[in-house]
Short mmCIF file of C-alpha atoms in Angstrom, two decimals:
data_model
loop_
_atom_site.label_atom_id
_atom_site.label_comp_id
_atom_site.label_asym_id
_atom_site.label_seq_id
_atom_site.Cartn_x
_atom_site.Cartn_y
_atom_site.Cartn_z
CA UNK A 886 0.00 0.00 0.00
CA UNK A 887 1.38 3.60 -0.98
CA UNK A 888 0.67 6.37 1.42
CA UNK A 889 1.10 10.35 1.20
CA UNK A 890 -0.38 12.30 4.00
CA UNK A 891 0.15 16.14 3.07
CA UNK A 892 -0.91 18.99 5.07
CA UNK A 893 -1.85 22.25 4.54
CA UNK A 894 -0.06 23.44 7.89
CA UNK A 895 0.46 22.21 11.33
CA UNK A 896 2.00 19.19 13.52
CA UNK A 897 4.69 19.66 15.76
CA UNK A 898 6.13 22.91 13.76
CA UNK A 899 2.62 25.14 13.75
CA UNK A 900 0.67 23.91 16.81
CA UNK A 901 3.69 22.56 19.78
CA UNK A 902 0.83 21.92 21.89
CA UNK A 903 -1.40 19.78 19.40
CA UNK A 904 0.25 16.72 17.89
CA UNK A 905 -2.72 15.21 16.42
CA UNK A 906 -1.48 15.36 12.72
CA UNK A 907 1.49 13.69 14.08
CA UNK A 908 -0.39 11.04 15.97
CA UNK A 909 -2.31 10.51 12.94
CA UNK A 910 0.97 9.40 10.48
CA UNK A 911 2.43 7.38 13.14
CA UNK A 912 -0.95 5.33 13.44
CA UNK A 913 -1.10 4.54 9.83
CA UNK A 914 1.83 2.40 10.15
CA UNK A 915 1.30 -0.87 11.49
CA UNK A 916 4.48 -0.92 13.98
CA UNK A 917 4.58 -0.23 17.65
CA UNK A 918 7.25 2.17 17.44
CA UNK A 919 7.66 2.98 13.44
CA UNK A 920 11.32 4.79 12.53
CA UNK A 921 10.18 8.12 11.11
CA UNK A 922 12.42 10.57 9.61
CA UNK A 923 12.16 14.33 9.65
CA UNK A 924 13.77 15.77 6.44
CA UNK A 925 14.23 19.44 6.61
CA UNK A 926 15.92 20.58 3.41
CA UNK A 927 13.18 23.22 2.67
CA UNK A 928 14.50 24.93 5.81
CA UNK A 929 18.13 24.98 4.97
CA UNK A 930 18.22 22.03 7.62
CA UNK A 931 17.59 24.80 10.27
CA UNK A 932 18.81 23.79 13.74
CA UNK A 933 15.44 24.93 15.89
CA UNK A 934 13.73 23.08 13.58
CA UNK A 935 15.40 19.55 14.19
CA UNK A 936 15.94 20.56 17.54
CA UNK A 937 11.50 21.01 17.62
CA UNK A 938 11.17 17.78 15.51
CA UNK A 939 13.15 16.30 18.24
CA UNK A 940 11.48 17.64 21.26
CA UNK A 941 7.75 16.26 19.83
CA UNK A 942 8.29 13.05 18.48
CA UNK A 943 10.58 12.08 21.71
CA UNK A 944 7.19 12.51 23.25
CA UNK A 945 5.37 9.73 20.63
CA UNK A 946 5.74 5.82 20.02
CA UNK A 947 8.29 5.90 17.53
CA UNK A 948 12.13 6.33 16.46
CA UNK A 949 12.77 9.81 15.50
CA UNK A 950 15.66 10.39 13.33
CA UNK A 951 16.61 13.39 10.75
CA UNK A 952 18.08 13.33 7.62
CA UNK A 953 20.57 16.54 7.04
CA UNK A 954 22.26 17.16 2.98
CA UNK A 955 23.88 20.22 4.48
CA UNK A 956 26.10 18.25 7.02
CA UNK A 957 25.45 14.72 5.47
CA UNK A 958 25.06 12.45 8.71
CA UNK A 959 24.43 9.18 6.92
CA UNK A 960 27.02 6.83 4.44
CA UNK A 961 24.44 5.61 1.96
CA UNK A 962 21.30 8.00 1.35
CA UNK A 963 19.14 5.17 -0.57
CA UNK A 964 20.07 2.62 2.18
CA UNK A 965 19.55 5.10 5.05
CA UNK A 966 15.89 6.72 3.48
CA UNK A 967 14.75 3.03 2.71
CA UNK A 968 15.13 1.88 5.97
CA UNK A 969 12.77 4.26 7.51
CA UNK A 970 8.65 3.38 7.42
CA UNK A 971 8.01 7.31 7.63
CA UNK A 972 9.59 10.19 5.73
CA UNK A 973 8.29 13.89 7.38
CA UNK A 974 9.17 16.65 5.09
CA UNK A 975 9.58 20.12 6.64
CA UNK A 976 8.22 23.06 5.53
CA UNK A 977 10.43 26.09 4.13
CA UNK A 978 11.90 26.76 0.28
CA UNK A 979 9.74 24.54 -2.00
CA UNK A 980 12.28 25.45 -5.09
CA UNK A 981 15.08 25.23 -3.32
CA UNK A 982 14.60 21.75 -1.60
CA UNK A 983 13.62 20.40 -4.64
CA UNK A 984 17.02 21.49 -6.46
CA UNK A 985 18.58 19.73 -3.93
CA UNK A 986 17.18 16.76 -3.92
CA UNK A 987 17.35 16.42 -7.46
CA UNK A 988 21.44 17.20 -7.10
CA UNK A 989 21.56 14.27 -4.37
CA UNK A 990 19.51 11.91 -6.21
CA UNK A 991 17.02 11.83 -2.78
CA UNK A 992 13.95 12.69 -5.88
CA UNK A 993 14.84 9.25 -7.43
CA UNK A 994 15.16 7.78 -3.63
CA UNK A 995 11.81 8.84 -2.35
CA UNK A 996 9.78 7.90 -5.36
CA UNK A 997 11.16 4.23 -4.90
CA UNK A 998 10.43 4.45 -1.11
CA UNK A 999 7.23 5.30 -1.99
CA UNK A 1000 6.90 2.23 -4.15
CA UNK A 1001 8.32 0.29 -1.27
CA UNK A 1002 5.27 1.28 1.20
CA UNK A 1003 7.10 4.15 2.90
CA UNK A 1004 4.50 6.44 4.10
CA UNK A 1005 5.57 9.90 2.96
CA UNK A 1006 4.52 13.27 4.88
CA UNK A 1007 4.89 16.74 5.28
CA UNK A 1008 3.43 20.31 5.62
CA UNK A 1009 3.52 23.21 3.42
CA UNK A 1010 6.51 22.58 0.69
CA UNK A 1011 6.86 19.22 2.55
CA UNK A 1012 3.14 18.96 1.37
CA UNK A 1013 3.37 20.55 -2.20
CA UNK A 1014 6.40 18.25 -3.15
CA UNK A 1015 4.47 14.97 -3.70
CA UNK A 1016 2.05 16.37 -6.24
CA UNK A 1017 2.76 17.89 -10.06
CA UNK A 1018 2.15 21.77 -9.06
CA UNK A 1019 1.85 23.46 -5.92
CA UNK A 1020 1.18 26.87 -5.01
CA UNK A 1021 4.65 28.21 -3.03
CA UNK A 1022 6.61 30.88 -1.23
CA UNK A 1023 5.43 34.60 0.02
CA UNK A 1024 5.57 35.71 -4.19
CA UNK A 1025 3.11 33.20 -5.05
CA UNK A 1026 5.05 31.78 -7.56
CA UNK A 1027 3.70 28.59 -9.51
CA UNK A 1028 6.04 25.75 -9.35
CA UNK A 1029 5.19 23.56 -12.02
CA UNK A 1030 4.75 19.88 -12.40
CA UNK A 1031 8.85 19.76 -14.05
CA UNK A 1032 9.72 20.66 -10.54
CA UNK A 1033 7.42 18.73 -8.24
CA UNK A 1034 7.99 14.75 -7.79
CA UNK A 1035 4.22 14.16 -9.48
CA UNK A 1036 3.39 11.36 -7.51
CA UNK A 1037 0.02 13.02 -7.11
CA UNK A 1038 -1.87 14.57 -9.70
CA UNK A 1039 -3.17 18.16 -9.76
CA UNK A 1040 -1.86 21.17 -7.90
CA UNK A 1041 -1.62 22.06 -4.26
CA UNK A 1042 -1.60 25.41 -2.00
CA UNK A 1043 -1.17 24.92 1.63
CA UNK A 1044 -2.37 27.69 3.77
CA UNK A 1045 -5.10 28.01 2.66
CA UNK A 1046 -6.96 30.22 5.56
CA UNK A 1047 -3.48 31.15 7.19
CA UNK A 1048 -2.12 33.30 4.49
CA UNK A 1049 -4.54 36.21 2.78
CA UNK A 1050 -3.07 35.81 -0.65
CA UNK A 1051 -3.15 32.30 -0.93
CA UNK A 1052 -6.32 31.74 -1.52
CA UNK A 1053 -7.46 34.11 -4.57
CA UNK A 1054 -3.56 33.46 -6.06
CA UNK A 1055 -4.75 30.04 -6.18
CA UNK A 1056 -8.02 30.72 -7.99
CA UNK A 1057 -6.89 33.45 -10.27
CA UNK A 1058 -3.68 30.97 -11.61
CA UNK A 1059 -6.18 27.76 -12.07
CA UNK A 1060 -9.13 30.44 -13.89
CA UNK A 1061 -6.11 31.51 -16.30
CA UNK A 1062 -5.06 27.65 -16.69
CA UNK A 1063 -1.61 28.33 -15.46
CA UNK A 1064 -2.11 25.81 -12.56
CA UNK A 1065 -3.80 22.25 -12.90
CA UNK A 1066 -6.72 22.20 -10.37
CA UNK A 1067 -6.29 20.90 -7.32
CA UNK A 1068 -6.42 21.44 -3.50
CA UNK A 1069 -6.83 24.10 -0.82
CA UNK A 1070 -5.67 22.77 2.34
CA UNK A 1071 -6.12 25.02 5.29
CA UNK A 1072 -3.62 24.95 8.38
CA UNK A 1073 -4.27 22.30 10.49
CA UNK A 1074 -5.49 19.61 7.80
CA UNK A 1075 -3.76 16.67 6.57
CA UNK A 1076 -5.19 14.69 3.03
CA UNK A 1077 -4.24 11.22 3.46
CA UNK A 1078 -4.05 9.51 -0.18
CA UNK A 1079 -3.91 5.96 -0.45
CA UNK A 1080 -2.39 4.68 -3.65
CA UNK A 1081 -2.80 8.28 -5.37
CA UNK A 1082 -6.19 8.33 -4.48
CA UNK A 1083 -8.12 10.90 -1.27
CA UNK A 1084 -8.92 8.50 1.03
CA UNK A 1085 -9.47 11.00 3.81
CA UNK A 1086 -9.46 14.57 5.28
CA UNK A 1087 -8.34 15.18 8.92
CA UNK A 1088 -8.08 18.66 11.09
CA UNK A 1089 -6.42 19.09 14.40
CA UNK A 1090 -8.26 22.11 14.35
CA UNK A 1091 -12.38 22.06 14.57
CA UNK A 1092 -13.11 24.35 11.77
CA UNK A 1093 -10.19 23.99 9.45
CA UNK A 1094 -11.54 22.37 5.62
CA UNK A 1095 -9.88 21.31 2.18
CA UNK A 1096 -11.48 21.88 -0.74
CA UNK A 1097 -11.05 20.82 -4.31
CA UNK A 1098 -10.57 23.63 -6.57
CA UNK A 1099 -11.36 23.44 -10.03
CA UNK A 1100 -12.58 25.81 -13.21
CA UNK A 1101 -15.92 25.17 -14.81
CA UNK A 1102 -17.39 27.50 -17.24
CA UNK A 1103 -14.48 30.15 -17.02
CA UNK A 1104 -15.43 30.38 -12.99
CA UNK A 1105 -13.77 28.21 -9.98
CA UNK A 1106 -15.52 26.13 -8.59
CA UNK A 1107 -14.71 24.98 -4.90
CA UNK A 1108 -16.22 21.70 -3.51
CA UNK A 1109 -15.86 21.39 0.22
CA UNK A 1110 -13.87 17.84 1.43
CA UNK A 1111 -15.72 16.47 4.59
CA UNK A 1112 -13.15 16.55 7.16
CA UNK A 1113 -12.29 14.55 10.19
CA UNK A 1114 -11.45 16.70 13.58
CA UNK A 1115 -9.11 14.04 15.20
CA UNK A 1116 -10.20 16.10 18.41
CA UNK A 1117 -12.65 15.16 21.21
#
């Protein structure tokens, strides 16, 4: 079984205090304690980052490890990614991880560890990465399906409610057919695909929705996704 869980926003890096998302990966893997690595790149492998990663998933049934390209702490990057059962992309530089990866070869690695029934996840560009297109950085800039890994059709934007000019950016690039439709994710929602297909929406946050967002008739059209709160 392949497995992508990609959220809008949230975990351990937006919401400390509410690990739900987090909970959520680590129970879709049928271990007691599943080894899950936290792959920063986007972030330029920032310290307080790992150091958060670290702090949250200590806390969880698992084994937390991190994978850095900046100050390479493994020998063999396919045999070190494909012995993990979770890969937990950071958010950060979309772009920029993605040039990276592609230098290292990790693009090639994770699409096989997919294959292998390695549940990937992430938020924001750790989100956008698995699809063809994703909305990304503060300029709104498409980054187009050459860039992305494409193991999920369509387009993404994260932050969906957390950032004001996410939203209509989103809209006005898939009305103009410069972005493949695709799907809002507000902060705090995960989409968990099962073998490239939505199997489910999830919130750690009561209100927060996905939608799919889509142009019919020269207008876009957004269909609500019923979501999950993982909350009591």
């Amino acid at each position: 079984m392949r497995q992508i869980i990609a959220m809008g926003g949230g975990g351990f890096s937006m919401e400390p205090d509410n690990l739900l998302l987090d909970q959520y990966i680590l129970a879709q893997v049928n271990k007691d304690f599943p080894k899950v690595c936290f792959v920063p790149t986007a972030s330029g492998d920032q310290t307080s980052y790992i150091e958060r990663y670290y702090k949250a998933f200590n806390t969880l049934p698992c084994q937390p490890t991190h994978l850095s390209l900046f100050e390479p702490n493994f020998k063999d990057l396919e045999k070190y990614i494909l012995e993990q059962d979770v890969l937990y992309v950071g958010g950060g530089n979309t772009r920029n991880m993605l040039l990276l990866w592609k230098d290292w070869g990790l693009d090639a690695i994770l699409k096989q560890a997919y294959e292998n029934g390695i549940l990937l996840a992430g938020l924001s560009a750790g989100g956008i990465c698995w699809f063809e297109e994703g909305l990304t950085d503060p300029l709104n800039a498409p980054l187009y399906k050459l860039g992305c890994l494409g193991l999920l059709k369509g387009s993404n934007c994260p932050h969906y409610d957390g950032e004001s000019k996410r939203r209509p950016s989103y809209h006005q690039l898939i009305l103009e057919g410069k972005l493949k439709e695709g799907y809002g994710v507000d902060d705090g929602v995960a989409l968990h695909f099962v073998n490239e297909t939505l199997s489910k929406s999830v919130s750690s946050r009561p209100n927060a929705k996905s939608y799919f967002v889509r142009r019919t008739h020269n207008q876009i059209v957004e269909e609500e996704i019923k979501t999950l709160y993982l909350g009591t």
